[in-house]
Every structure is written in structure tokens, then in C-alpha cells.
PDB file of C-alpha atoms in Angstrom:
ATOM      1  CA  UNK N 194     188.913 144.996   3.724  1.00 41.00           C
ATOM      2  CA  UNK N 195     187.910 148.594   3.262  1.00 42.00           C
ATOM      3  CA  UNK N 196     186.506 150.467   5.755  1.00 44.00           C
ATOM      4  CA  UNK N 197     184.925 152.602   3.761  1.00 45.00           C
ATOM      5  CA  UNK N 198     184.746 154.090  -0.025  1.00 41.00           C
ATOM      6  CA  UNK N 199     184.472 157.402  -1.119  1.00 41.00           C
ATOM      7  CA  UNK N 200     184.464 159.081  -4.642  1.00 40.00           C
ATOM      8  CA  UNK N 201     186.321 162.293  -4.737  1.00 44.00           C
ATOM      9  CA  UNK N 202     187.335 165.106  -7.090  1.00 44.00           C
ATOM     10  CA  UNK N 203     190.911 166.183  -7.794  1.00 43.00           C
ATOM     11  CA  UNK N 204     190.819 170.138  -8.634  1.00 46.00           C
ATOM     12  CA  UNK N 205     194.830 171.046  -7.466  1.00 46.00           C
ATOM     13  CA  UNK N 206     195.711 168.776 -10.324  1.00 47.00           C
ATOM     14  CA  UNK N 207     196.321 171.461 -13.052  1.00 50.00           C
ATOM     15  CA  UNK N 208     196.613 168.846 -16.399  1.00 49.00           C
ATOM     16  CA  UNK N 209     198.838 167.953 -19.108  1.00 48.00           C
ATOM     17  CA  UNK N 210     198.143 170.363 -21.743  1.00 45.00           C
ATOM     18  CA  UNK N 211     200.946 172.303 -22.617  1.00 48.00           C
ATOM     19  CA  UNK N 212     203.244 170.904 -19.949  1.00 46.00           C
ATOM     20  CA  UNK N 213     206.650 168.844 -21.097  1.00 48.00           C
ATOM     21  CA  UNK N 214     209.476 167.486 -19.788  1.00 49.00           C
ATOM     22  CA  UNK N 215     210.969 170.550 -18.349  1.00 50.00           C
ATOM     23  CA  UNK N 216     208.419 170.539 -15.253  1.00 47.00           C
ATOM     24  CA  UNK N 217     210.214 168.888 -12.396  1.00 47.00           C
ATOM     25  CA  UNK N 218     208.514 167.941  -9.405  1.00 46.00           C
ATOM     26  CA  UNK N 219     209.011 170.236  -6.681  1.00 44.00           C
ATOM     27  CA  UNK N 220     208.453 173.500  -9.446  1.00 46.00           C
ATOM     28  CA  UNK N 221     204.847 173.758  -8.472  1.00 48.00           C
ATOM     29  CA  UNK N 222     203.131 171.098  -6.916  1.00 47.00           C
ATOM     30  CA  UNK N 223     199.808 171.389  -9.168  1.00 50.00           C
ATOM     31  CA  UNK N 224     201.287 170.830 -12.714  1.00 51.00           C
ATOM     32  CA  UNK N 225     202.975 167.230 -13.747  1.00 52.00           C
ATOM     33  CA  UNK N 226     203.216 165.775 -16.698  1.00 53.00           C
ATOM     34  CA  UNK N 227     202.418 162.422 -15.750  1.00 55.00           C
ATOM     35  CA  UNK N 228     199.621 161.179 -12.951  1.00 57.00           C
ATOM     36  CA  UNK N 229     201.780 157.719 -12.060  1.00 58.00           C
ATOM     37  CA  UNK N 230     202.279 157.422  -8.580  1.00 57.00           C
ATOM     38  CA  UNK N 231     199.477 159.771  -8.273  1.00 59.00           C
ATOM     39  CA  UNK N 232     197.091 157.882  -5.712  1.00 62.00           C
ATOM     40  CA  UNK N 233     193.570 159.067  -3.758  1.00 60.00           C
ATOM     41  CA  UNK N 234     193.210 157.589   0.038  1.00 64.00           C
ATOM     42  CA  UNK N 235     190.682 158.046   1.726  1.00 60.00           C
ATOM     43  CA  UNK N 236     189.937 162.191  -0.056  1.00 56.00           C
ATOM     44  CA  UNK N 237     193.779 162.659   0.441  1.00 59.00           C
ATOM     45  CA  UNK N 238     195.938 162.801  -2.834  1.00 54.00           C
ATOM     46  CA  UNK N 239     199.606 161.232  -2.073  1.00 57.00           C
ATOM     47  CA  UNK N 240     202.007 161.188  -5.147  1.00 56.00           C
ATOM     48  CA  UNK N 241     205.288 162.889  -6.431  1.00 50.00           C
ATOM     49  CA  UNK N 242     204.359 166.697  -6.902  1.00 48.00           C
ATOM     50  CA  UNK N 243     206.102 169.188  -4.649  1.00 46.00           C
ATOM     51  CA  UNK N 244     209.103 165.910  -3.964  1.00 46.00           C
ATOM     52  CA  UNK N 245     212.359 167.501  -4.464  1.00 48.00           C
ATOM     53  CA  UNK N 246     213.824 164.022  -4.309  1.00 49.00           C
ATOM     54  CA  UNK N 247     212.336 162.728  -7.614  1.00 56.00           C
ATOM     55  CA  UNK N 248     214.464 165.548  -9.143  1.00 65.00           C
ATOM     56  CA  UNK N 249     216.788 163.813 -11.366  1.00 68.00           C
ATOM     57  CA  UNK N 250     220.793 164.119 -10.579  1.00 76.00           C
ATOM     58  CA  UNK N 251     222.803 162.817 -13.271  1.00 74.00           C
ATOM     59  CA  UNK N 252     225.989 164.002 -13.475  1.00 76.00           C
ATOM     60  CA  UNK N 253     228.812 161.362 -13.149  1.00 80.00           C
ATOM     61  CA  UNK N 254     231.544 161.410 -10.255  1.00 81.00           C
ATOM     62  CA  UNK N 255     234.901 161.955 -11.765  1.00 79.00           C
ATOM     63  CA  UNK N 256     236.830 159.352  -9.803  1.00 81.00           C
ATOM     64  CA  UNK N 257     234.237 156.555  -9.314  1.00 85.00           C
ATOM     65  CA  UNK N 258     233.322 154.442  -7.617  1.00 92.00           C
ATOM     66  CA  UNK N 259     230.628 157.149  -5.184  1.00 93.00           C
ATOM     67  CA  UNK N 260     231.945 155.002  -1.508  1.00 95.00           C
ATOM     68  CA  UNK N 261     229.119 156.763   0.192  1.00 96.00           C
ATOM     69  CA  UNK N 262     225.902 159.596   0.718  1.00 95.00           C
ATOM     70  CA  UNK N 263     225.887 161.812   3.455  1.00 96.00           C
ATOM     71  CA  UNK N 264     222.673 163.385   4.561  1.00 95.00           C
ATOM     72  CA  UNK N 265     223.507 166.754   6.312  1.00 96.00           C
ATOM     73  CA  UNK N 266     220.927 168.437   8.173  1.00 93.00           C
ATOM     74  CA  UNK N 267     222.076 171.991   8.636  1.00 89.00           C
ATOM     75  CA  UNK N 268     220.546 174.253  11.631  1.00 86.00           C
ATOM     76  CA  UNK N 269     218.692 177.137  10.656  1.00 84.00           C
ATOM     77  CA  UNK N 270     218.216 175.512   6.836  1.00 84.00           C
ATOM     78  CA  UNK N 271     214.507 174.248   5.264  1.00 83.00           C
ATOM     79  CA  UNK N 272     216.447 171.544   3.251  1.00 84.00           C
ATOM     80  CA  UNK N 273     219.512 169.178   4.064  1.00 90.00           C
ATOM     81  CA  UNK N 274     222.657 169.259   2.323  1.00 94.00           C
ATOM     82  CA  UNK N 275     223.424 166.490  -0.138  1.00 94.00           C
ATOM     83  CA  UNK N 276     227.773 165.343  -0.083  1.00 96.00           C
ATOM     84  CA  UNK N 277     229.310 161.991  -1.688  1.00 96.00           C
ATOM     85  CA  UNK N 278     232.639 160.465  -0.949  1.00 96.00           C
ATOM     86  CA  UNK N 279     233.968 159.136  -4.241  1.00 95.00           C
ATOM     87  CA  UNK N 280     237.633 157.808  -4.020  1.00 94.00           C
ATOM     88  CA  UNK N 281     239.376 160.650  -3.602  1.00 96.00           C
ATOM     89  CA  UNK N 282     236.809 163.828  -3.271  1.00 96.00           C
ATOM     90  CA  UNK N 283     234.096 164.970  -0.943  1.00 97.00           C
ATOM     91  CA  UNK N 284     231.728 166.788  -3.320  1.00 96.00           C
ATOM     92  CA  UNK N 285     228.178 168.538  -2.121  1.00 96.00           C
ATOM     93  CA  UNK N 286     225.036 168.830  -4.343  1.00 94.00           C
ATOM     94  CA  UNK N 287     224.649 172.312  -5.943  1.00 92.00           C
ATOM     95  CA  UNK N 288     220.515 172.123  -5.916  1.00 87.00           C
ATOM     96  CA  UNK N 289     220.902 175.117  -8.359  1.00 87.00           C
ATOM     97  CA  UNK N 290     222.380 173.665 -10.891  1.00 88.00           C
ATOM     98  CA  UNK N 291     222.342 169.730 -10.389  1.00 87.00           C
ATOM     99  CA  UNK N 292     226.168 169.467 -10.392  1.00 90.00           C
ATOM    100  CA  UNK N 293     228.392 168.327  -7.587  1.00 94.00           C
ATOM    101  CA  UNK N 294     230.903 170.856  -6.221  1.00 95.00           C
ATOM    102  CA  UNK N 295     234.581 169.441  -4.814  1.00 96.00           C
ATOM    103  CA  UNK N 296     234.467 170.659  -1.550  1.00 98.00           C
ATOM    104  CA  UNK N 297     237.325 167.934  -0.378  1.00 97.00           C
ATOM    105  CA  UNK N 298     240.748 170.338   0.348  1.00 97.00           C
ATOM    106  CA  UNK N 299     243.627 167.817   0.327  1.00 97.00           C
ATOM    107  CA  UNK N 300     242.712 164.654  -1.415  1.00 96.00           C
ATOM    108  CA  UNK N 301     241.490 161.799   0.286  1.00 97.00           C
ATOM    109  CA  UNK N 302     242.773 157.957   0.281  1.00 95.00           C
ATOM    110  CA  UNK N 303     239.892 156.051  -0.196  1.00 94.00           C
ATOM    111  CA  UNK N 304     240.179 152.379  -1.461  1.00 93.00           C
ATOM    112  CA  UNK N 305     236.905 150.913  -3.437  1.00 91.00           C
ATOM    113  CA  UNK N 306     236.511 148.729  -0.045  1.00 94.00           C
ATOM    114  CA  UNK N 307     236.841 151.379   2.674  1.00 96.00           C
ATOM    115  CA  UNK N 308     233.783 151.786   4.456  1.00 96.00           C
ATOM    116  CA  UNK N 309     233.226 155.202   5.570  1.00 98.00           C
ATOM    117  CA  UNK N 310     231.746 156.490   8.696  1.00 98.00           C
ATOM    118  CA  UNK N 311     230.177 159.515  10.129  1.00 98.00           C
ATOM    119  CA  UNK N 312     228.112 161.639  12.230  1.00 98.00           C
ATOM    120  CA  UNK N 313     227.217 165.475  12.933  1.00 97.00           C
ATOM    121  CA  UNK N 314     228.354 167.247  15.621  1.00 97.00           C
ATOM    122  CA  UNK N 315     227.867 171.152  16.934  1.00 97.00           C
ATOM    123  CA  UNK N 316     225.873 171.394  13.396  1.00 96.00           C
ATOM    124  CA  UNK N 317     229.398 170.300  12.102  1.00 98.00           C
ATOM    125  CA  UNK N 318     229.470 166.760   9.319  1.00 98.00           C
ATOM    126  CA  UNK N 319     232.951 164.872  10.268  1.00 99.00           C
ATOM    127  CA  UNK N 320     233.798 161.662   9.221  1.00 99.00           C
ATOM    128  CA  UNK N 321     236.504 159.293   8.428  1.00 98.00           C
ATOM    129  CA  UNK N 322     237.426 156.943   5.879  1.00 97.00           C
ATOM    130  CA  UNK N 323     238.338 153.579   7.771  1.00 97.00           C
ATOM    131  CA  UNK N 324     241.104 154.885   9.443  1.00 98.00           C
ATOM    132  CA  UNK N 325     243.196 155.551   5.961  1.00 98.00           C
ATOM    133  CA  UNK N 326     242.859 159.762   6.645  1.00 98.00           C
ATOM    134  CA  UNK N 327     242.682 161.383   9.993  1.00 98.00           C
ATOM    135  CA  UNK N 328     238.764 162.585  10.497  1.00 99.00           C
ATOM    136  CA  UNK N 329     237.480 165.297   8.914  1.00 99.00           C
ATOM    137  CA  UNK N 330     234.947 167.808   9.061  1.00 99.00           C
ATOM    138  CA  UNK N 331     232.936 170.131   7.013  1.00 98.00           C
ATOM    139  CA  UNK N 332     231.048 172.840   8.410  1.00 97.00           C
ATOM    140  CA  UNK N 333     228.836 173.604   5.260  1.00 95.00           C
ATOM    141  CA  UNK N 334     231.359 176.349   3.583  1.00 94.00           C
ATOM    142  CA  UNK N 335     234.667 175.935   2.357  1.00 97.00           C
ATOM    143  CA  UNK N 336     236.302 172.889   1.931  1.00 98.00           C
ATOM    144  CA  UNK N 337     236.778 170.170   4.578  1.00 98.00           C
ATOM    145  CA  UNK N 338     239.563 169.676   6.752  1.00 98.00           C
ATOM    146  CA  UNK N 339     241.578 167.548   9.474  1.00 98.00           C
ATOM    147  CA  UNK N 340     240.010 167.954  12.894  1.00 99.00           C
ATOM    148  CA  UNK N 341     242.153 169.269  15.539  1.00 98.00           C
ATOM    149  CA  UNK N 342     244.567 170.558  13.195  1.00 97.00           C
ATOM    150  CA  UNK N 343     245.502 167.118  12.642  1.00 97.00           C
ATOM    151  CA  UNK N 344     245.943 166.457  16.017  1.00 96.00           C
ATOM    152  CA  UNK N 345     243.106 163.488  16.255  1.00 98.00           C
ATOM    153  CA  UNK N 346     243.560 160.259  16.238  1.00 98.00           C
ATOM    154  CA  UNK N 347     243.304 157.888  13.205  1.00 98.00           C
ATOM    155  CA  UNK N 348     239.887 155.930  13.193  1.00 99.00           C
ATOM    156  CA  UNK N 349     237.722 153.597  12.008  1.00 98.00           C
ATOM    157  CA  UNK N 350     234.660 153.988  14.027  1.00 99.00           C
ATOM    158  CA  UNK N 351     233.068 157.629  14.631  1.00 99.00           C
ATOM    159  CA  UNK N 352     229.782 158.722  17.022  1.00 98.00           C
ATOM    160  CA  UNK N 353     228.526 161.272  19.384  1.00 97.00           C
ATOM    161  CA  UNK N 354     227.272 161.087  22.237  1.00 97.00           C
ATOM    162  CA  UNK N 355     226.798 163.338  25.433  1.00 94.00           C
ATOM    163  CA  UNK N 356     228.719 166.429  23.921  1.00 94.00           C
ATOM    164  CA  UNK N 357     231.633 164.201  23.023  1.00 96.00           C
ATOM    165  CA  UNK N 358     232.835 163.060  19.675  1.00 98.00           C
ATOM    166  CA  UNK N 359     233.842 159.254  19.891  1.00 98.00           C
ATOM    167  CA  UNK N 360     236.734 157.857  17.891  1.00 99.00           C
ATOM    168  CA  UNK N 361     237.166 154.035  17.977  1.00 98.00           C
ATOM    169  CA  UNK N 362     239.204 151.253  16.528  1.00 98.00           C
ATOM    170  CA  UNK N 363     242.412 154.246  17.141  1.00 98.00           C
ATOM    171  CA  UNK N 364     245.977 154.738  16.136  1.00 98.00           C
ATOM    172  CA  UNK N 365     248.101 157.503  16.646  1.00 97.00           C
ATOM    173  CA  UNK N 366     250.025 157.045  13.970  1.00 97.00           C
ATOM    174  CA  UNK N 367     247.857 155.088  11.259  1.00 97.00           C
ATOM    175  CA  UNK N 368     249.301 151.783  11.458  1.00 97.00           C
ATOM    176  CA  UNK N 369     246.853 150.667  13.883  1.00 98.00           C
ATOM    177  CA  UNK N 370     249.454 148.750  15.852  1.00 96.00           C
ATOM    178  CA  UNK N 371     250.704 151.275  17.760  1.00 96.00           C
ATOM    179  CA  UNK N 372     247.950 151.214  20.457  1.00 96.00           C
ATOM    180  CA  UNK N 373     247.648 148.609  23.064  1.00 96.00           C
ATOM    181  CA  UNK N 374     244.186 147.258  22.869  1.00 97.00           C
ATOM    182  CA  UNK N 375     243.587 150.443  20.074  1.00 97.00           C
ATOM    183  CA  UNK N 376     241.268 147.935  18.139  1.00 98.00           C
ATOM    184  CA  UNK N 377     238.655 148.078  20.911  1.00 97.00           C
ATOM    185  CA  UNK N 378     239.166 151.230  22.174  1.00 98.00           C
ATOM    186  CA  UNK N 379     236.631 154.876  22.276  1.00 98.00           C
ATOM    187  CA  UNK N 380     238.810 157.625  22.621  1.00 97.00           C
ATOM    188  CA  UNK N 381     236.010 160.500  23.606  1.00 96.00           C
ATOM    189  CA  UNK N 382     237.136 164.448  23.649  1.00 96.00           C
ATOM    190  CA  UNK N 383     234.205 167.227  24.349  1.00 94.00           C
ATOM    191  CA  UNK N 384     236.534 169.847  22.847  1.00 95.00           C
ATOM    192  CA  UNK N 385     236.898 167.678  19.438  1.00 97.00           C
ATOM    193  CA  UNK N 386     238.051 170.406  16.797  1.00 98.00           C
ATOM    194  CA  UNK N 387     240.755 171.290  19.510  1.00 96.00           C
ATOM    195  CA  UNK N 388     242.740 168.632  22.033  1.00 94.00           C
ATOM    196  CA  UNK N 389     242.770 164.691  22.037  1.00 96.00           C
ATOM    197  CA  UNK N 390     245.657 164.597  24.571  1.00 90.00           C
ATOM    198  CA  UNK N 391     244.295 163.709  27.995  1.00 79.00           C
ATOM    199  CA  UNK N 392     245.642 165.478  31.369  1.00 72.00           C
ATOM    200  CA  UNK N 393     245.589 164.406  34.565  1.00 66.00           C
ATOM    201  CA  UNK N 394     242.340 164.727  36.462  1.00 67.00           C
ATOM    202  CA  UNK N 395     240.752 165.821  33.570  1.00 71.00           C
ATOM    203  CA  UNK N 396     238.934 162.638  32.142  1.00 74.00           C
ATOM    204  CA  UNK N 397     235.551 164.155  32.298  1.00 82.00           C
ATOM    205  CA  UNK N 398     236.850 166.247  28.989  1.00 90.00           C
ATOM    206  CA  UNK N 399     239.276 163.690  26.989  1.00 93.00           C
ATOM    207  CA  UNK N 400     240.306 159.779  27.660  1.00 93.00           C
ATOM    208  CA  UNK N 401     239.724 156.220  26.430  1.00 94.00           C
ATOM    209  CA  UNK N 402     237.336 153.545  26.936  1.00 95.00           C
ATOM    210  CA  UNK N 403     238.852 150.223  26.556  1.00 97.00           C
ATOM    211  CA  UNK N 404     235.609 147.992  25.881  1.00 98.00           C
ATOM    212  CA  UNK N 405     236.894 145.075  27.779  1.00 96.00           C
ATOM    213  CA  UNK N 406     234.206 142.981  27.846  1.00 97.00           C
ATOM    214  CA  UNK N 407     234.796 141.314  24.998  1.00 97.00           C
ATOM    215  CA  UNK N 408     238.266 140.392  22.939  1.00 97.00           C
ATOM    216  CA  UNK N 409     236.952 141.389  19.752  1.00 97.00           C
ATOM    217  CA  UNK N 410     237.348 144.713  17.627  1.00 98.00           C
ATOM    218  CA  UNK N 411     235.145 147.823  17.745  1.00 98.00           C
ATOM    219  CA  UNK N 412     233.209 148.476  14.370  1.00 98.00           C
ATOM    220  CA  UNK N 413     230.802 150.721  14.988  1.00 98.00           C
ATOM    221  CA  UNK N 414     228.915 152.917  17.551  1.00 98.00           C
ATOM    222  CA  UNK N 415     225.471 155.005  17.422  1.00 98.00           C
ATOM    223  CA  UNK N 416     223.298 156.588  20.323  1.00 97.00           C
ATOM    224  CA  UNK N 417     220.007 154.897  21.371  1.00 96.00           C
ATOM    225  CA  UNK N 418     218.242 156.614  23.796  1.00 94.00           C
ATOM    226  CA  UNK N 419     220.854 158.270  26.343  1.00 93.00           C
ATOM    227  CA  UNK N 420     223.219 154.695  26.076  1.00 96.00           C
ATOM    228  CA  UNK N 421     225.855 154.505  23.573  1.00 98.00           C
ATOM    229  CA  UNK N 422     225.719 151.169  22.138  1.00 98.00           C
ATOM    230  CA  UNK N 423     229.070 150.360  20.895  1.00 98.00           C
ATOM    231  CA  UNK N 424     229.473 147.141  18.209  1.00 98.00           C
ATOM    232  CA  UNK N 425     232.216 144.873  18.111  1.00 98.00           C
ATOM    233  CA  UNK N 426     232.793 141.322  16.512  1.00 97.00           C
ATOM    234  CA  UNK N 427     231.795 139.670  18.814  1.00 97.00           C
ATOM    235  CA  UNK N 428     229.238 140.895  20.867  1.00 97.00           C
ATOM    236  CA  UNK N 429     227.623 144.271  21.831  1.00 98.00           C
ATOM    237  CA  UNK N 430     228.568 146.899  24.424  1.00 98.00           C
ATOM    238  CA  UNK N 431     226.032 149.501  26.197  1.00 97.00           C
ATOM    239  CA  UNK N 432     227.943 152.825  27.614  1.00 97.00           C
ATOM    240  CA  UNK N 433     226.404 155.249  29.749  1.00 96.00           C
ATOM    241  CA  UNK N 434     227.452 158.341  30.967  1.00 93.00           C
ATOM    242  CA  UNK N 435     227.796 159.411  34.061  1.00 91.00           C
ATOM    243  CA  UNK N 436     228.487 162.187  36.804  1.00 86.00           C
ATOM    244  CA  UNK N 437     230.637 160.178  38.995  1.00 80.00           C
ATOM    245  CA  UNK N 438     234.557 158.928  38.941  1.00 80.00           C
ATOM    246  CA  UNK N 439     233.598 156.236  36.505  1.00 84.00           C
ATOM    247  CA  UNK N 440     232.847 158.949  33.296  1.00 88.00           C
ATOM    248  CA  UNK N 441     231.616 155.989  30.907  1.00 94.00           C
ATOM    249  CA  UNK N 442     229.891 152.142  32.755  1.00 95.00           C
ATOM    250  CA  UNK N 443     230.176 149.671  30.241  1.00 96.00           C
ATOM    251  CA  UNK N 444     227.698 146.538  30.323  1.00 97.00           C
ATOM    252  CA  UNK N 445     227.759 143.437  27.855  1.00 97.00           C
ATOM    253  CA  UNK N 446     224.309 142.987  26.328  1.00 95.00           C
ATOM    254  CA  UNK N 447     223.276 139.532  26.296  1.00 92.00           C
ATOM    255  CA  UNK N 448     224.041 138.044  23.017  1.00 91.00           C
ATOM    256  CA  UNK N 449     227.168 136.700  21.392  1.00 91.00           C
ATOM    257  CA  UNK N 450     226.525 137.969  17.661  1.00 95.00           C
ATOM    258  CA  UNK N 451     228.261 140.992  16.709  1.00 97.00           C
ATOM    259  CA  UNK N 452     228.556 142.451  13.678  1.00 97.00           C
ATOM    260  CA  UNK N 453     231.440 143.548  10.994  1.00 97.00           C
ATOM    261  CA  UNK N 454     229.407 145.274   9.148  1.00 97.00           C
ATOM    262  CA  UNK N 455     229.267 148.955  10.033  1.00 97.00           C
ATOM    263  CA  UNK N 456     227.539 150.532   7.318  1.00 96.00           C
ATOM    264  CA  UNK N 457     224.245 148.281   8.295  1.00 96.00           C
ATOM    265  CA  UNK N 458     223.705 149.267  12.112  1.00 98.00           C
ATOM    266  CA  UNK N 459     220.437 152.090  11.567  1.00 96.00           C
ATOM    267  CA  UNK N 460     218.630 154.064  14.219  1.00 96.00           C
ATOM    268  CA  UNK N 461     215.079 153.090  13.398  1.00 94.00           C
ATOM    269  CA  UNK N 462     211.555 155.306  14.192  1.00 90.00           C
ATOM    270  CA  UNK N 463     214.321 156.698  17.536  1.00 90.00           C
ATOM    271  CA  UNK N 464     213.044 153.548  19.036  1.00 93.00           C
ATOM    272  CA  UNK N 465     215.685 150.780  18.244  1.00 95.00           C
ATOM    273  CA  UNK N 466     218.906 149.619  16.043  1.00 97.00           C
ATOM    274  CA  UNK N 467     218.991 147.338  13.105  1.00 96.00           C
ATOM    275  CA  UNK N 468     222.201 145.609  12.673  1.00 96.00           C
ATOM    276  CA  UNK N 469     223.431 142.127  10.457  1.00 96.00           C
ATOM    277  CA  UNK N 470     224.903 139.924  12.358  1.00 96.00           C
ATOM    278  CA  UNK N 471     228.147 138.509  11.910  1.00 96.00           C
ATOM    279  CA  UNK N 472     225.649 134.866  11.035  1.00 95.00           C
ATOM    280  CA  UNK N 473     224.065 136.567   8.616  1.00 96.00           C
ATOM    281  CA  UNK N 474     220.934 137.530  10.576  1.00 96.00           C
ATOM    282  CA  UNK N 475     219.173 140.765  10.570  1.00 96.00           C
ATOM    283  CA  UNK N 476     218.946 141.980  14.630  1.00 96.00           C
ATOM    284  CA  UNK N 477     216.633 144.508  16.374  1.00 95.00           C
ATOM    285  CA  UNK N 478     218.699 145.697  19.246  1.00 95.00           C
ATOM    286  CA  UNK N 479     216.866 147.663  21.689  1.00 93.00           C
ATOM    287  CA  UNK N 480     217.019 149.405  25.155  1.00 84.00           C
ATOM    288  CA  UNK N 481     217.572 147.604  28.675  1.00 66.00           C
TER     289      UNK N 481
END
């Protein structure tokens, strides 16, 4: 029940007359064509005018199906950047003029089933495509590239955490055999866009993580707090970093449902994870 009623008058709202279809929200907040969604709370006046998101994009990818959106907030930019992976391009939104430029270098292998992943690192997008392409990145100019030169290892699984990018689910050489226990391991490297070999003594910088506390595959990761929590098929590991010998402690959370479905696991209000479950339930999945 209402707490309370008031009656109040809309001045910023500039009319109709004489507007047409060519004002798009986000032009001028005053002037719209059209007062639907327009609503009054409480003397406040919520609605579409000023959105830049109700613009409408409508030109069609080339080489459907569009696999995925990437949302790339850029450091020292008002607005994020808009990309798509269609089949075989990476292509960003021109806000200018509505059309999607190829900003993909070498073509990519995507398959309508692959599953992309990805996160953004030193204000840098990389990703990979299930493991068919080495990861990429794209630093907002240009096209994108292999990271490393080429040099990193094939993956199916991508996250950040600590100052490292993670690669999991690895291969070397793309056949994803070629790895003992590659299927559940984190290969982590601080210096990313450079080295993925590890040296002696120098784990702190580059190494694996064989998540050993269950059998089951890696397929997918994403920070919570200062824990990675790392998602497998059957089950759910927490990492944490640390200054010691030990670079990475691994502990099994307390529940046998994992999930194989990687494009579903969401950081939500930077308080918890949602995740389905490989029974078909939706999880919360929270701090210890």
C-alpha cells in the first residue's frame, strides 16, 4: 500500500508537436515522441529519455549466428565499448554511425556451439573461443590479436585475478590431450601479453594449479571478493592467494553440484555468484 500520494507537474517534458521519428533517445533528454515507459514516483520522472541503450542497432552480422556480447569498459572513457563475436569476426559498435566495424585480424574458428569466454585485464578485453583459437586480446584500437605472440596456451576457461590472467581447461597444442590433468588445470602468468613458460623458483610470476579436489573438468572461473572461485563438473573450488610457498590454497566448497554451463555463472550486486547447476537448479554461491 502507498505510503503516500502526490500530484506533480512534468515541465522538462518538451511535447510532441513537431517531433518524428528521427529523435532518438539519448539526443536530448526533454523531447520524445512518445510518453510510454514514461512513469512519475514519488515527484521523480523515470522513463527512456537521455537512454543510449534504447537506440536502435539494426544492422545484420555478416556471418551469423552473433556467439556472444562483450561489454568493454574502457579507462578514461564516459561510455563502454560495444564488440560481438559472430562465427568468424570480432566486430565493435561504431556509436556514430550504428554499424559494426571488423576489428577481428586473422579470422576466428568459431562453431555455432562454442561458448566463448572472457574478461578485462590492464584495461585490455581478451578472450577465447572454447579453446578452438589461442586467446586474444583487443586493446580498443586496431584489430585483435594472439596474446603472447602466440605463445599462450589454448583454453577454454579465462579470469583474472590478483594481477594474473588465468587460463584453464589448457593445451599446448590444441588437442587438449596433450596435458596431464590439462582439463582441470589454471595455468596463471602476471606478465600475460609476454611469457607462459614457467622457470624455476619463479612460481610467484607463471605456473599451474591442478584443482585436485575433484576429478571433474574446469568450466569456468570469476573473482568473488579476494577468492577465485573456480567451477568444475562436479563441484566448486575456492583459490586464494597468498604470500607464502603455497602461491594459490585451494579448498572444496561444500556441495557436489557443479556446473557445465559457463556462460550462466554472474557476479551479482559484488556480493555473490549465480550459477545453474549441472541438476538443473539455479545456485547462489557466496563467500566462506
Amino acid at each position: 500500500m502507498p505510503s503516500r500520494t502526490t500530484s506533480e507537474q512534468i515541465n522538462w517534458v518538451a511535447g510532441m508537436k513537431g517531433l518524428h521519428d528521427s529523435v532518438i533517445p539519448g539526443s536530448d533528454p526533454k523531447l520524445t515522441p512518445d510518453l510510454r515507459n514514461v512513469k512519475v514516483r514519488y515527484g521523480r520522472v523515470f522513463g527512456r529519455g537521455g537512454m543510449k541503450k534504447y537506440l536502435a542497432i539494426s544492422a545484420a552480422a555478416a556471418n551469423p549466428p552473433i556467439i556472444d556480447l562483450l561489454n568493454y569498459p574502457r579507462s578514461g572513457l564516459a561510455t563502454n565499448e560495444l564488440l560481438r563475436l559472430t562465427l568468424t569476426k570480432l566486430e565493435k559498435l561504431n556509436t556514430g554511425t550504428l554499424a559494426w566495424d571488423d576489428v577481428t585480424g586473422a579470422a576466428l574458428s568459431n562453431l555455432n556451439t562454442t561458448r566463448p569466454q572472457w574478461t578485462i585485464i590492464d584495461d585490455t578485453l581478451v578472450f577465447t573461443n572454447e579453446g578452438i583459437d589461442r586467446p586474444r586480446k583487443y586493446t580498443g584500437s586496431g584489430n585483435s590479436a594472439e596474446i603472447a605472440s602466440g605463445l599462450a596456451p589454448y583454453a577454454k576457461v579465462i579470469a583474472d585475478a590478483e594481477g594474473f590472467l588465468i587460463l584453464g581447461d589448457i593445451s599446448d597444442d590444441g588437442t587438449f590431450t596433450d596435458i596431464t590433468d590439462g582439463q582441470r588445470t589454471l595455468r596463471y602468468s602476471d606478465d600475460w601479453d609476454t611469457t607462459w613458460t614457467a622457470c624455476p623458483g619463479d612460481a610467484r610470476a607463471v605456473g599451474d594449479i591442478i584443482l585436485h579436489l575433484t576429478p571433474g573438468a574446469v568450466t569456468g572461473a570469476l573473482v568473488l571478493g579476494r577468492e577465485l572461485i573456480a567451477y568444475k563438473e562436479d563441484g566448486i573450488e575456492r583459490l586464494v592467494w597468498t604470500p607464502g610457498a603455497v602461491v594459490w590454497k585451494q579448498f572444496l566448497m561444500p556441495t557436489p553440484i557443479g556446473t557445465g554451463a559457463p556462460k550462466t555463472i554472474k557476479l551479482v550486486l559484488e556480493k555473490f555468484h549465480m550459477m545453474l547447476g549441472t541438476d538443473g537448479l539455479i545456485y547462489r554461491i557466496t563467500q566462506a
